[in-house]
């Protein structure tokens, strides 16, 4: 019997609790106001703190410079003509389900077109990606290679197989091997150059990296990390090696989610999907807090039209 796991049996945010907190446009506006201006209104033009409200238009007018500002101006929430309630519902589905949600399903749940759901979802994923982009792992790190859209065992390793997007999975663990944080990064290929770039951006130089000896992983030493090779064999034998327990568990969950939820992911979108898994995994002990935290990050992420969404600089 599998031991009961703190994460799996966590309650998360029930639909009733969600309704209580975010169930009306007014509640969502109040949440956004507090998250955007925790110390009270601040004029984005002159920094003035006193304001009046133009209730009929939902605008705030600065008493000093008279400029009118909407609650969501200059944030990702401003760009669609979708009510805030639907943005919060999208955040609910994106953060509270372990598997993620397809844009078709999200569109159905929100009552919007699939294309609208897709844009909302990818903007939120972008927020997740930018939020964690520059954070580095430290301590003991399990490193493994994987592909979106393919099986590792039996397939070609190293230079990659056609139609598959290679990525690196790194799990920071405690010295006893308990998982702490996850990092998933698309790489151009499994070569020393790509791994060196990945390590310099994503790993603190004090990391003790454990890998199964794929030649390119030795390149983590170029970022100052220590590297230990544990030969595991391949396939099922590798999955049973205790040193790689968590990286294998994480990869298993990602593959299950991708095959269960999405039929295919275009290569250019892969980093955003990986970022979504990474974001959820790294905040798994407090599911209910994920919505306010994502709201906070969303209000501080530079908005851009969907077609201009791009990868943060730290991505290869
Ligand atoms: Zn002002």
XYZ file of C-alpha atoms and ligand atoms in Angstrom:
317
model
C 0.000 0.000 0.000
C 1.244 3.429 -0.923
C 1.867 5.758 2.001
C -0.609 8.616 2.297
C 0.915 11.681 0.857
C 0.540 15.164 2.307
C 0.073 16.718 -1.114
C -2.448 14.257 -2.557
C -4.698 14.446 0.473
C -4.549 18.174 0.801
C -7.986 19.696 0.445
C -7.156 22.597 -1.817
C -9.769 25.258 -2.398
C -13.297 23.861 -2.691
C -15.658 25.271 -5.296
C -17.775 26.666 -2.467
C -14.761 28.436 -0.951
C -13.860 29.727 -4.394
C -17.368 31.177 -4.854
C -17.152 32.783 -1.426
C -13.875 34.529 -2.263
C -14.108 35.189 -6.011
C -17.739 34.549 -6.954
C -18.741 38.046 -8.063
C -17.172 40.788 -10.172
C -17.156 43.026 -7.100
C -15.246 40.487 -5.004
C -12.692 40.011 -7.779
C -12.238 43.772 -8.097
C -11.640 44.035 -4.343
C -9.057 41.221 -4.479
C -7.262 42.899 -7.381
C -7.336 46.298 -5.680
C -5.732 44.919 -2.495
C -3.176 42.932 -4.459
C -2.219 45.798 -6.766
C -2.240 48.512 -4.087
C -1.635 46.764 -0.732
C -1.020 50.132 0.975
C -3.959 51.833 -0.710
C -4.339 53.487 -4.106
C -1.218 54.840 -5.744
C -1.453 56.872 -8.944
C 0.617 55.181 -11.691
C 1.399 58.616 -13.171
C 2.432 60.795 -10.213
C 2.419 58.398 -7.253
C -0.351 60.366 -5.525
C -2.196 58.487 -2.788
C -5.517 60.291 -2.625
C -8.201 59.546 -5.154
C -11.881 59.623 -5.889
C -13.873 56.968 -7.705
C -15.790 57.394 -10.931
C -18.222 54.664 -9.942
C -20.166 54.529 -13.174
C -17.046 53.723 -15.183
C -15.111 51.809 -12.537
C -12.251 54.320 -12.669
C -10.049 55.875 -10.007
C -9.171 59.529 -10.335
C -5.964 60.852 -8.779
C -6.670 63.950 -6.671
C -3.233 65.413 -7.455
C -2.871 65.056 -11.237
C -6.512 64.278 -12.106
C -5.472 61.290 -14.263
C -8.035 58.496 -14.364
C -6.855 54.901 -14.004
C -8.749 51.678 -14.301
C -8.148 48.866 -11.850
C -6.550 46.652 -14.455
C -4.862 49.226 -16.730
C -1.337 48.135 -17.560
C -1.910 44.558 -16.366
C -2.623 41.311 -18.218
C -6.252 41.476 -17.049
C -6.855 44.599 -19.141
C -6.179 43.106 -22.515
C -9.195 40.871 -22.969
C -12.767 41.975 -22.647
C -13.378 39.108 -20.306
C -14.905 39.748 -16.862
C -12.504 39.389 -13.933
C -14.633 36.540 -12.589
C -13.643 34.451 -15.591
C -9.961 35.241 -15.102
C -10.250 34.003 -11.528
C -12.123 30.889 -12.657
C -9.315 30.234 -15.133
C -6.762 30.638 -12.329
C -8.779 28.196 -10.254
C -8.734 25.524 -12.949
C -5.090 26.119 -13.756
C -3.843 25.933 -10.174
C -6.156 23.482 -8.399
C -6.013 20.579 -10.849
C -2.900 18.466 -10.826
C -3.191 17.682 -14.522
C -3.844 21.105 -15.951
C -6.781 21.784 -18.264
C -7.109 21.921 -22.044
C -8.294 25.139 -23.681
C -11.344 23.309 -25.067
C -12.358 22.207 -21.585
C -11.513 25.595 -20.078
C -13.612 27.318 -22.740
C -16.548 25.064 -21.882
C -16.224 25.745 -18.156
C -15.919 29.496 -18.612
C -18.511 29.746 -21.351
C -16.103 31.422 -23.785
C -14.673 30.438 -27.166
C -11.775 28.014 -27.164
C -9.545 30.677 -28.714
C -10.334 33.071 -25.841
C -9.676 30.331 -23.277
C -6.363 29.584 -25.000
C -5.252 33.217 -24.732
C -6.233 33.506 -21.074
C -4.471 30.259 -20.274
C -1.261 31.145 -22.087
C -1.103 34.591 -20.492
C -1.417 32.989 -17.070
C 1.212 30.393 -17.982
C 3.459 33.259 -19.084
C 3.048 34.831 -15.644
C 3.988 31.505 -14.052
C 7.020 31.207 -16.311
C 8.334 34.726 -15.693
C 7.770 34.395 -11.953
C 10.104 31.413 -11.597
C 12.479 32.066 -14.503
C 15.446 33.391 -12.548
C 15.126 31.307 -9.383
C 17.986 28.843 -9.017
C 17.970 25.424 -7.396
C 20.480 24.733 -4.633
C 21.727 21.800 -2.554
C 21.241 18.231 -3.769
C 19.769 18.108 -7.284
C 18.587 15.085 -9.281
C 18.994 15.666 -13.009
C 17.375 13.758 -15.844
C 16.664 14.049 -19.556
C 13.196 13.738 -21.044
C 11.123 14.512 -24.121
C 7.673 15.910 -24.589
C 5.929 13.677 -27.047
C 8.114 10.624 -26.729
C 9.383 7.792 -24.563
C 12.862 7.891 -23.213
C 13.510 4.163 -23.107
C 14.061 2.456 -26.432
C 14.332 5.764 -28.269
C 17.449 7.552 -29.365
C 19.200 9.413 -26.602
C 21.610 12.290 -26.936
C 20.857 14.118 -30.138
C 17.118 13.656 -29.898
C 14.531 12.051 -32.097
C 12.358 13.821 -34.681
C 9.100 15.368 -33.487
C 10.150 15.309 -29.871
C 11.068 18.294 -27.742
C 13.959 17.634 -25.362
C 13.888 19.071 -21.860
C 15.854 18.799 -18.645
C 14.110 17.916 -15.387
C 15.929 18.905 -12.199
C 14.605 18.258 -8.712
C 16.158 19.910 -5.677
C 15.884 17.561 -2.705
C 16.779 17.634 0.964
C 19.990 15.724 1.855
C 17.653 12.817 2.734
C 16.206 12.881 -0.780
C 12.817 14.558 -0.134
C 11.741 16.786 -3.043
C 11.853 20.545 -2.517
C 11.648 22.336 -5.872
C 11.413 21.391 -9.515
C 12.878 23.006 -12.614
C 11.927 22.006 -16.146
C 13.713 23.564 -19.081
C 13.510 22.955 -22.801
C 16.986 22.487 -24.266
C 18.113 22.661 -27.883
C 19.566 19.166 -27.519
C 21.332 17.000 -24.968
C 24.801 18.363 -25.658
C 27.396 19.825 -23.286
C 26.736 23.385 -24.467
C 23.002 23.224 -23.699
C 23.546 21.616 -20.295
C 26.231 24.152 -19.413
C 23.844 27.018 -20.290
C 21.069 25.372 -18.305
C 23.304 24.869 -15.252
C 24.625 28.434 -15.257
C 21.115 29.848 -15.351
C 19.214 27.380 -13.211
C 21.627 25.896 -10.651
C 23.444 27.584 -7.800
C 27.208 26.837 -8.071
C 27.051 25.004 -4.726
C 24.717 22.307 -6.116
C 25.559 18.628 -5.720
C 24.156 17.210 -8.918
C 23.298 13.519 -9.262
C 22.669 12.129 -12.734
C 22.608 8.762 -14.429
C 25.656 9.490 -16.506
C 24.347 10.782 -19.843
C 27.633 12.272 -21.085
C 26.417 15.873 -21.471
C 25.421 16.134 -17.791
C 29.119 16.376 -16.896
C 28.868 19.951 -18.198
C 27.178 21.067 -14.944
C 30.717 21.354 -13.548
C 31.254 24.347 -15.860
C 28.724 26.177 -13.654
C 30.717 25.248 -10.552
C 28.437 22.394 -9.485
C 29.700 19.071 -8.167
C 28.561 16.093 -10.243
C 28.047 12.512 -9.197
C 27.203 9.791 -11.717
C 25.021 6.862 -10.698
C 24.667 4.250 -13.408
C 21.145 2.912 -13.507
C 20.630 1.048 -16.735
C 17.552 2.155 -18.624
C 13.752 2.032 -18.555
C 12.151 0.284 -15.576
C 15.498 -0.319 -13.879
C 16.230 3.396 -13.888
C 12.811 4.218 -12.474
C 13.480 1.979 -9.460
C 16.780 3.614 -8.537
C 16.131 5.420 -5.213
C 18.537 8.260 -6.039
C 16.228 9.332 -8.883
C 12.943 8.666 -7.173
C 11.644 12.211 -7.304
C 12.785 13.224 -10.717
C 11.173 10.041 -12.030
C 7.962 10.702 -10.117
C 7.790 14.244 -11.461
C 8.429 13.088 -15.021
C 5.766 10.375 -14.679
C 3.216 12.972 -13.549
C 4.080 15.321 -16.380
C 3.778 12.603 -18.994
C 0.461 11.419 -17.558
C -0.842 14.978 -17.599
C 0.327 15.701 -21.116
C -1.063 12.499 -22.615
C -4.248 12.762 -20.519
C -5.022 16.427 -21.099
C -3.379 17.538 -24.305
C -3.151 15.643 -27.550
C -0.110 17.440 -28.867
C 1.929 20.447 -27.857
C 3.719 22.518 -30.453
C 7.411 22.873 -29.681
C 7.244 26.652 -29.321
C 4.644 26.318 -26.535
C 6.510 23.613 -24.603
C 8.323 26.015 -22.202
C 4.994 27.479 -21.084
C 3.491 24.049 -20.425
C 6.571 23.005 -18.492
C 6.414 26.264 -16.521
C 2.844 25.470 -15.511
C 3.867 22.080 -14.053
C 6.870 23.618 -12.386
C 4.783 26.393 -10.840
C 2.181 24.010 -9.422
C 4.770 21.555 -8.138
C 6.753 24.275 -6.371
C 3.667 25.542 -4.552
C 2.003 22.199 -3.933
C 1.828 22.544 -0.143
C -0.503 25.498 -0.282
C -3.026 25.086 -3.080
C -5.444 27.712 -1.764
C -2.712 30.369 -1.674
C -1.884 29.809 -5.338
C -4.686 32.072 -6.609
C -3.679 35.175 -4.584
C -0.016 34.514 -5.365
C -0.705 34.182 -9.077
C -2.868 37.309 -8.964
C -0.004 39.218 -7.323
C 2.465 38.017 -9.960
C 0.032 38.702 -12.818
C -0.366 42.325 -11.710
C 3.427 42.698 -11.876
C 4.069 40.937 -15.188
C 4.450 43.223 -18.191
C 1.427 42.588 -20.362
C 1.766 42.005 -24.062
C -0.495 40.860 -26.852
C -0.707 37.109 -27.053
C 1.239 36.883 -30.306
C 4.178 38.728 -28.763
C 4.551 36.509 -25.705
C 8.192 35.556 -25.553
C 10.548 33.558 -23.414
C 12.381 35.260 -20.531
C 16.082 35.875 -21.220
C 17.195 33.027 -18.977
C 15.596 30.513 -21.322
C 17.823 29.016 -23.982
Zn -1.627 61.280 -10.161
